[in-house]
Short mmCIF file of C-alpha atoms in Angstrom, two decimals:
data_model
loop_
_atom_site.label_atom_id
_atom_site.label_comp_id
_atom_site.label_asym_id
_atom_site.label_seq_id
_atom_site.Cartn_x
_atom_site.Cartn_y
_atom_site.Cartn_z
CA MET M 1 -21.98 -10.40 -24.92
CA ALA M 2 -25.66 -10.23 -24.02
CA ASP M 3 -26.74 -7.65 -21.46
CA LYS M 4 -28.24 -10.22 -19.10
CA GLU M 5 -26.01 -13.15 -18.36
CA GLU M 6 -26.00 -15.77 -15.66
CA VAL M 7 -22.61 -15.81 -13.97
CA LYS M 8 -22.41 -17.86 -10.79
CA LEU M 9 -19.34 -18.88 -8.81
CA LEU M 10 -19.25 -21.68 -6.25
CA GLY M 11 -16.33 -21.23 -3.90
CA ILE M 12 -14.98 -21.25 -0.35
CA TRP M 13 -13.96 -18.02 1.36
CA ALA M 14 -10.47 -19.27 2.29
CA SER M 15 -9.65 -21.00 -0.99
CA PRO M 16 -7.04 -19.36 -3.24
CA TYR M 17 -8.64 -21.18 -6.17
CA SER M 18 -12.01 -19.46 -5.84
CA ARG M 19 -10.57 -16.15 -4.62
CA ARG M 20 -8.52 -15.81 -7.83
CA ILE M 21 -11.69 -16.26 -9.87
CA GLU M 22 -13.42 -13.51 -7.90
CA MET M 23 -10.43 -11.24 -8.52
CA ALA M 24 -10.64 -11.92 -12.26
CA LEU M 25 -14.38 -11.28 -12.43
CA LYS M 26 -14.00 -8.03 -10.48
CA LEU M 27 -11.09 -6.95 -12.70
CA LYS M 28 -13.24 -7.59 -15.77
CA GLY M 29 -16.24 -5.84 -14.18
CA VAL M 30 -18.45 -8.91 -14.61
CA PRO M 31 -21.41 -9.07 -12.18
CA TYR M 32 -21.73 -12.51 -10.59
CA GLU M 33 -23.56 -14.45 -7.93
CA TYR M 34 -21.34 -16.03 -5.30
CA VAL M 35 -22.36 -19.28 -3.59
CA GLU M 36 -20.34 -20.20 -0.49
CA GLU M 37 -19.68 -23.91 -0.12
CA ILE M 38 -18.78 -25.74 3.09
CA LEU M 39 -15.69 -27.95 2.96
CA GLU M 40 -17.15 -30.66 5.18
CA LYS M 41 -20.60 -30.70 3.58
CA LYS M 42 -20.65 -30.32 -0.18
CA SER M 43 -23.95 -29.06 -1.55
CA PRO M 44 -26.14 -31.00 -4.00
CA LEU M 45 -25.52 -28.16 -6.47
CA LEU M 46 -21.74 -28.61 -6.30
CA LEU M 47 -22.02 -32.39 -6.65
CA ALA M 48 -24.33 -31.97 -9.64
CA LEU M 49 -22.10 -29.43 -11.38
CA ASN M 50 -18.78 -31.15 -10.65
CA PRO M 51 -19.58 -34.85 -10.17
CA ILE M 52 -16.06 -36.01 -11.10
CA HIS M 53 -13.84 -34.01 -8.73
CA LYS M 54 -16.54 -32.66 -6.38
CA LYS M 55 -14.41 -29.54 -5.81
CA ILE M 56 -14.60 -25.79 -6.05
CA PRO M 57 -14.31 -23.48 -7.85
CA VAL M 58 -17.14 -23.97 -10.29
CA LEU M 59 -18.14 -21.20 -12.69
CA VAL M 60 -21.57 -21.31 -14.31
CA HIS M 61 -22.02 -19.04 -17.32
CA ASN M 62 -25.36 -19.15 -19.09
CA ASP M 63 -25.93 -22.82 -18.15
CA LYS M 64 -22.37 -23.79 -19.13
CA THR M 65 -20.20 -25.23 -16.36
CA ILE M 66 -16.47 -24.49 -16.30
CA LEU M 67 -14.14 -26.29 -13.87
CA GLU M 68 -10.54 -25.98 -12.60
CA SER M 69 -9.35 -22.52 -11.60
CA GLN M 70 -6.71 -21.90 -14.26
CA VAL M 71 -9.09 -23.15 -16.96
CA ILE M 72 -11.77 -20.82 -15.56
CA LEU M 73 -9.35 -17.87 -15.65
CA GLU M 74 -8.62 -18.51 -19.32
CA TYR M 75 -12.33 -18.89 -20.06
CA ILE M 76 -13.04 -15.55 -18.38
CA ASP M 77 -10.22 -13.92 -20.33
CA GLU M 78 -11.48 -15.23 -23.67
CA THR M 79 -15.13 -14.48 -22.94
CA TRP M 80 -14.70 -10.93 -21.62
CA LYS M 81 -11.79 -9.60 -23.64
CA HIS M 82 -11.32 -6.19 -21.99
CA ASN M 83 -8.63 -5.92 -19.29
CA PRO M 84 -6.78 -8.98 -20.66
CA LEU M 85 -5.23 -11.40 -18.18
CA LEU M 86 -2.83 -13.33 -20.39
CA PRO M 87 -0.07 -11.62 -22.39
CA GLN M 88 -0.66 -11.19 -26.11
CA ASP M 89 2.86 -12.34 -26.97
CA PRO M 90 2.96 -16.17 -27.38
CA TYR M 91 6.26 -16.55 -25.53
CA GLU M 92 5.17 -14.39 -22.59
CA ARG M 93 1.84 -16.24 -22.51
CA SER M 94 3.57 -19.63 -22.37
CA LYS M 95 5.86 -18.38 -19.60
CA ALA M 96 2.89 -17.13 -17.54
CA ARG M 97 1.21 -20.52 -17.87
CA PHE M 98 4.39 -22.38 -16.93
CA LEU M 99 5.00 -20.29 -13.81
CA ALA M 100 1.34 -20.53 -12.81
CA LYS M 101 1.67 -24.31 -12.94
CA LEU M 102 4.84 -24.05 -10.83
CA VAL M 103 2.85 -22.13 -8.19
CA ASP M 104 -0.15 -24.45 -8.05
CA GLU M 105 1.82 -27.69 -8.19
CA GLN M 106 5.33 -27.34 -6.78
CA ILE M 107 5.20 -24.26 -4.55
CA LEU M 108 1.87 -25.18 -2.98
CA THR M 109 2.98 -28.77 -2.39
CA ALA M 110 6.38 -27.95 -0.88
CA GLY M 111 5.16 -24.87 0.95
CA PHE M 112 2.09 -26.33 2.59
CA VAL M 113 1.07 -29.94 1.88
CA SER M 114 4.48 -31.51 2.50
CA MET M 115 5.31 -28.97 5.21
CA ALA M 116 2.17 -29.87 7.15
CA ARG M 117 3.32 -33.51 7.33
CA ALA M 118 6.93 -32.70 8.29
CA ASP M 119 8.61 -32.32 11.66
CA GLU M 120 10.47 -29.13 12.59
CA LYS M 121 13.70 -30.16 10.86
CA GLY M 122 11.81 -31.29 7.77
CA ARG M 123 9.96 -27.98 7.64
CA GLU M 124 13.23 -26.06 7.45
CA VAL M 125 14.33 -28.22 4.51
CA LEU M 126 10.99 -27.67 2.76
CA ALA M 127 11.11 -23.95 3.53
CA GLU M 128 14.44 -23.73 1.70
CA GLN M 129 13.03 -25.71 -1.24
CA THR M 130 10.08 -23.31 -1.32
CA ARG M 131 12.41 -20.31 -1.32
CA GLU M 132 14.32 -21.76 -4.28
CA LEU M 133 11.06 -22.17 -6.20
CA ILE M 134 9.80 -18.68 -5.33
CA MET M 135 13.13 -17.23 -6.48
CA ASN M 136 11.95 -18.00 -10.03
CA LEU M 137 9.14 -15.52 -9.44
CA GLU M 138 11.45 -13.01 -7.75
CA LYS M 139 13.65 -12.89 -10.86
CA GLU M 140 10.63 -12.50 -13.11
CA LEU M 141 9.47 -9.41 -11.18
CA VAL M 142 12.66 -7.36 -11.59
CA GLY M 143 11.78 -3.98 -13.09
CA LYS M 144 8.03 -4.69 -13.12
CA ASP M 145 5.04 -3.63 -11.04
CA PHE M 146 3.33 -6.93 -11.84
CA PHE M 147 4.28 -10.07 -13.74
CA GLY M 148 2.61 -8.71 -16.85
CA GLY M 149 4.21 -5.28 -16.52
CA LYS M 150 2.04 -2.36 -15.44
CA THR M 151 -1.24 -4.22 -14.94
CA VAL M 152 -2.44 -7.24 -12.95
CA GLY M 153 -2.63 -10.37 -15.07
CA PHE M 154 -3.04 -14.14 -15.05
CA LEU M 155 0.13 -15.01 -13.13
CA ASP M 156 -0.48 -12.24 -10.58
CA LEU M 157 -3.89 -13.73 -9.77
CA VAL M 158 -2.56 -17.28 -9.50
CA ALA M 159 0.58 -16.48 -7.51
CA GLY M 160 -1.07 -13.76 -5.43
CA SER M 161 -3.97 -15.92 -4.34
CA VAL M 162 -1.62 -18.74 -3.30
CA ILE M 163 1.55 -17.27 -1.82
CA PRO M 164 0.95 -13.97 0.05
CA PHE M 165 -2.76 -14.48 0.67
CA CYS M 166 -2.70 -18.18 1.58
CA LEU M 167 0.68 -19.83 2.18
CA GLU M 168 2.04 -16.92 4.20
CA ARG M 169 -0.98 -17.25 6.48
CA GLY M 170 -0.12 -20.93 6.99
CA TRP M 171 3.52 -20.10 7.76
CA GLU M 172 2.40 -17.44 10.20
CA GLY M 173 0.33 -20.04 12.03
CA ILE M 174 3.38 -22.26 12.62
CA GLY M 175 5.79 -19.39 13.32
CA LEU M 176 7.90 -19.90 10.20
CA GLU M 177 9.36 -17.11 8.08
CA VAL M 178 9.92 -18.30 4.54
CA ILE M 179 10.09 -15.06 2.56
CA SER M 180 12.20 -12.23 3.95
CA GLU M 181 12.44 -8.65 2.68
CA GLU M 182 16.21 -9.05 2.37
CA LYS M 183 16.12 -12.05 0.05
CA PHE M 184 12.90 -11.25 -1.80
CA PRO M 185 12.65 -7.46 -2.23
CA GLU M 186 10.90 -7.69 -5.62
CA TYR M 187 8.32 -10.10 -4.25
CA LYS M 188 7.61 -7.86 -1.24
CA ARG M 189 7.20 -4.83 -3.49
CA TRP M 190 4.86 -6.81 -5.76
CA VAL M 191 2.66 -7.84 -2.81
CA LYS M 192 2.31 -4.19 -1.81
CA ASN M 193 1.29 -3.34 -5.37
CA LEU M 194 -1.30 -6.11 -5.34
CA GLU M 195 -2.76 -4.90 -2.06
CA LYS M 196 -3.31 -1.46 -3.60
CA ALA M 197 -5.62 -2.90 -6.29
CA GLU M 198 -9.20 -2.65 -5.02
CA PHE M 199 -10.42 -5.77 -6.82
CA VAL M 200 -7.60 -7.75 -5.18
CA LYS M 201 -8.00 -6.18 -1.75
CA ASP M 202 -11.72 -7.02 -1.78
CA CYS M 203 -10.88 -10.71 -2.20
CA ILE M 204 -8.16 -11.15 0.42
CA PRO M 205 -9.44 -13.40 3.24
CA PRO M 206 -9.44 -11.79 6.73
CA ARG M 207 -6.05 -12.54 8.29
CA GLU M 208 -6.96 -13.87 11.75
CA GLU M 209 -9.67 -16.23 10.55
CA HIS M 210 -7.50 -17.34 7.65
CA VAL M 211 -4.50 -18.19 9.86
CA GLU M 212 -6.83 -20.31 12.00
CA HIS M 213 -8.27 -21.97 8.89
CA MET M 214 -4.78 -22.80 7.57
CA ASN M 215 -3.88 -24.33 10.94
CA ASP M 216 -7.01 -26.49 10.69
CA MET M 217 -6.11 -27.53 7.14
CA GLY M 218 -2.63 -28.50 8.30
CA GLU M 219 -4.16 -30.67 11.02
CA ARG M 220 -6.39 -32.37 8.44
CA ILE M 221 -3.37 -33.18 6.27
CA ARG M 222 -1.40 -34.57 9.22
CA SER M 223 -4.26 -36.76 10.37
CA ALA M 224 -5.18 -38.05 6.89
#
């Protein structure tokens, strides 16, 4: 790649979707400019770059605009090939993509969106559904430091940005324990491994502010 490249990321500090992109760029050692967006007041730049969905994250690379966080992760991986994110083996790669989709679609929906709308009894039902979904990840982590083995990869960034560093903050705000050490020892060990990685640690939102933000997001969902 050329020595001087424009790499700009539009994101929101509390969003797992933009935080995972920052983690990937830091892992790859790619210098970038970060532009903080405001949820309630989308900038003209964001609306110009993503006129269809009007959402973050948006990656701009040498005047090319890339949208949707998992698509952006794959673009980063194919553009800067060192420290690969996706497994080289086709089967392992397909499995990483499948489980990443499970995280962003089913786990996030059951574990936050639906939970925010539910009453106390409904939350317990959804918490159990979320546990059943996360158990797929627990089994995948047996005998591994990370999903990809010894190094942080694609699924680690997707699942890490959503579950321990986002959903768990939301559960904390409503006083709900979903993931226990007893039932999810592999998961808990994996989170500790993630927190030791500097490029991950740098991108974890501050806890207190994030818990408050997740409470606010829950209120938005309930009142929608």
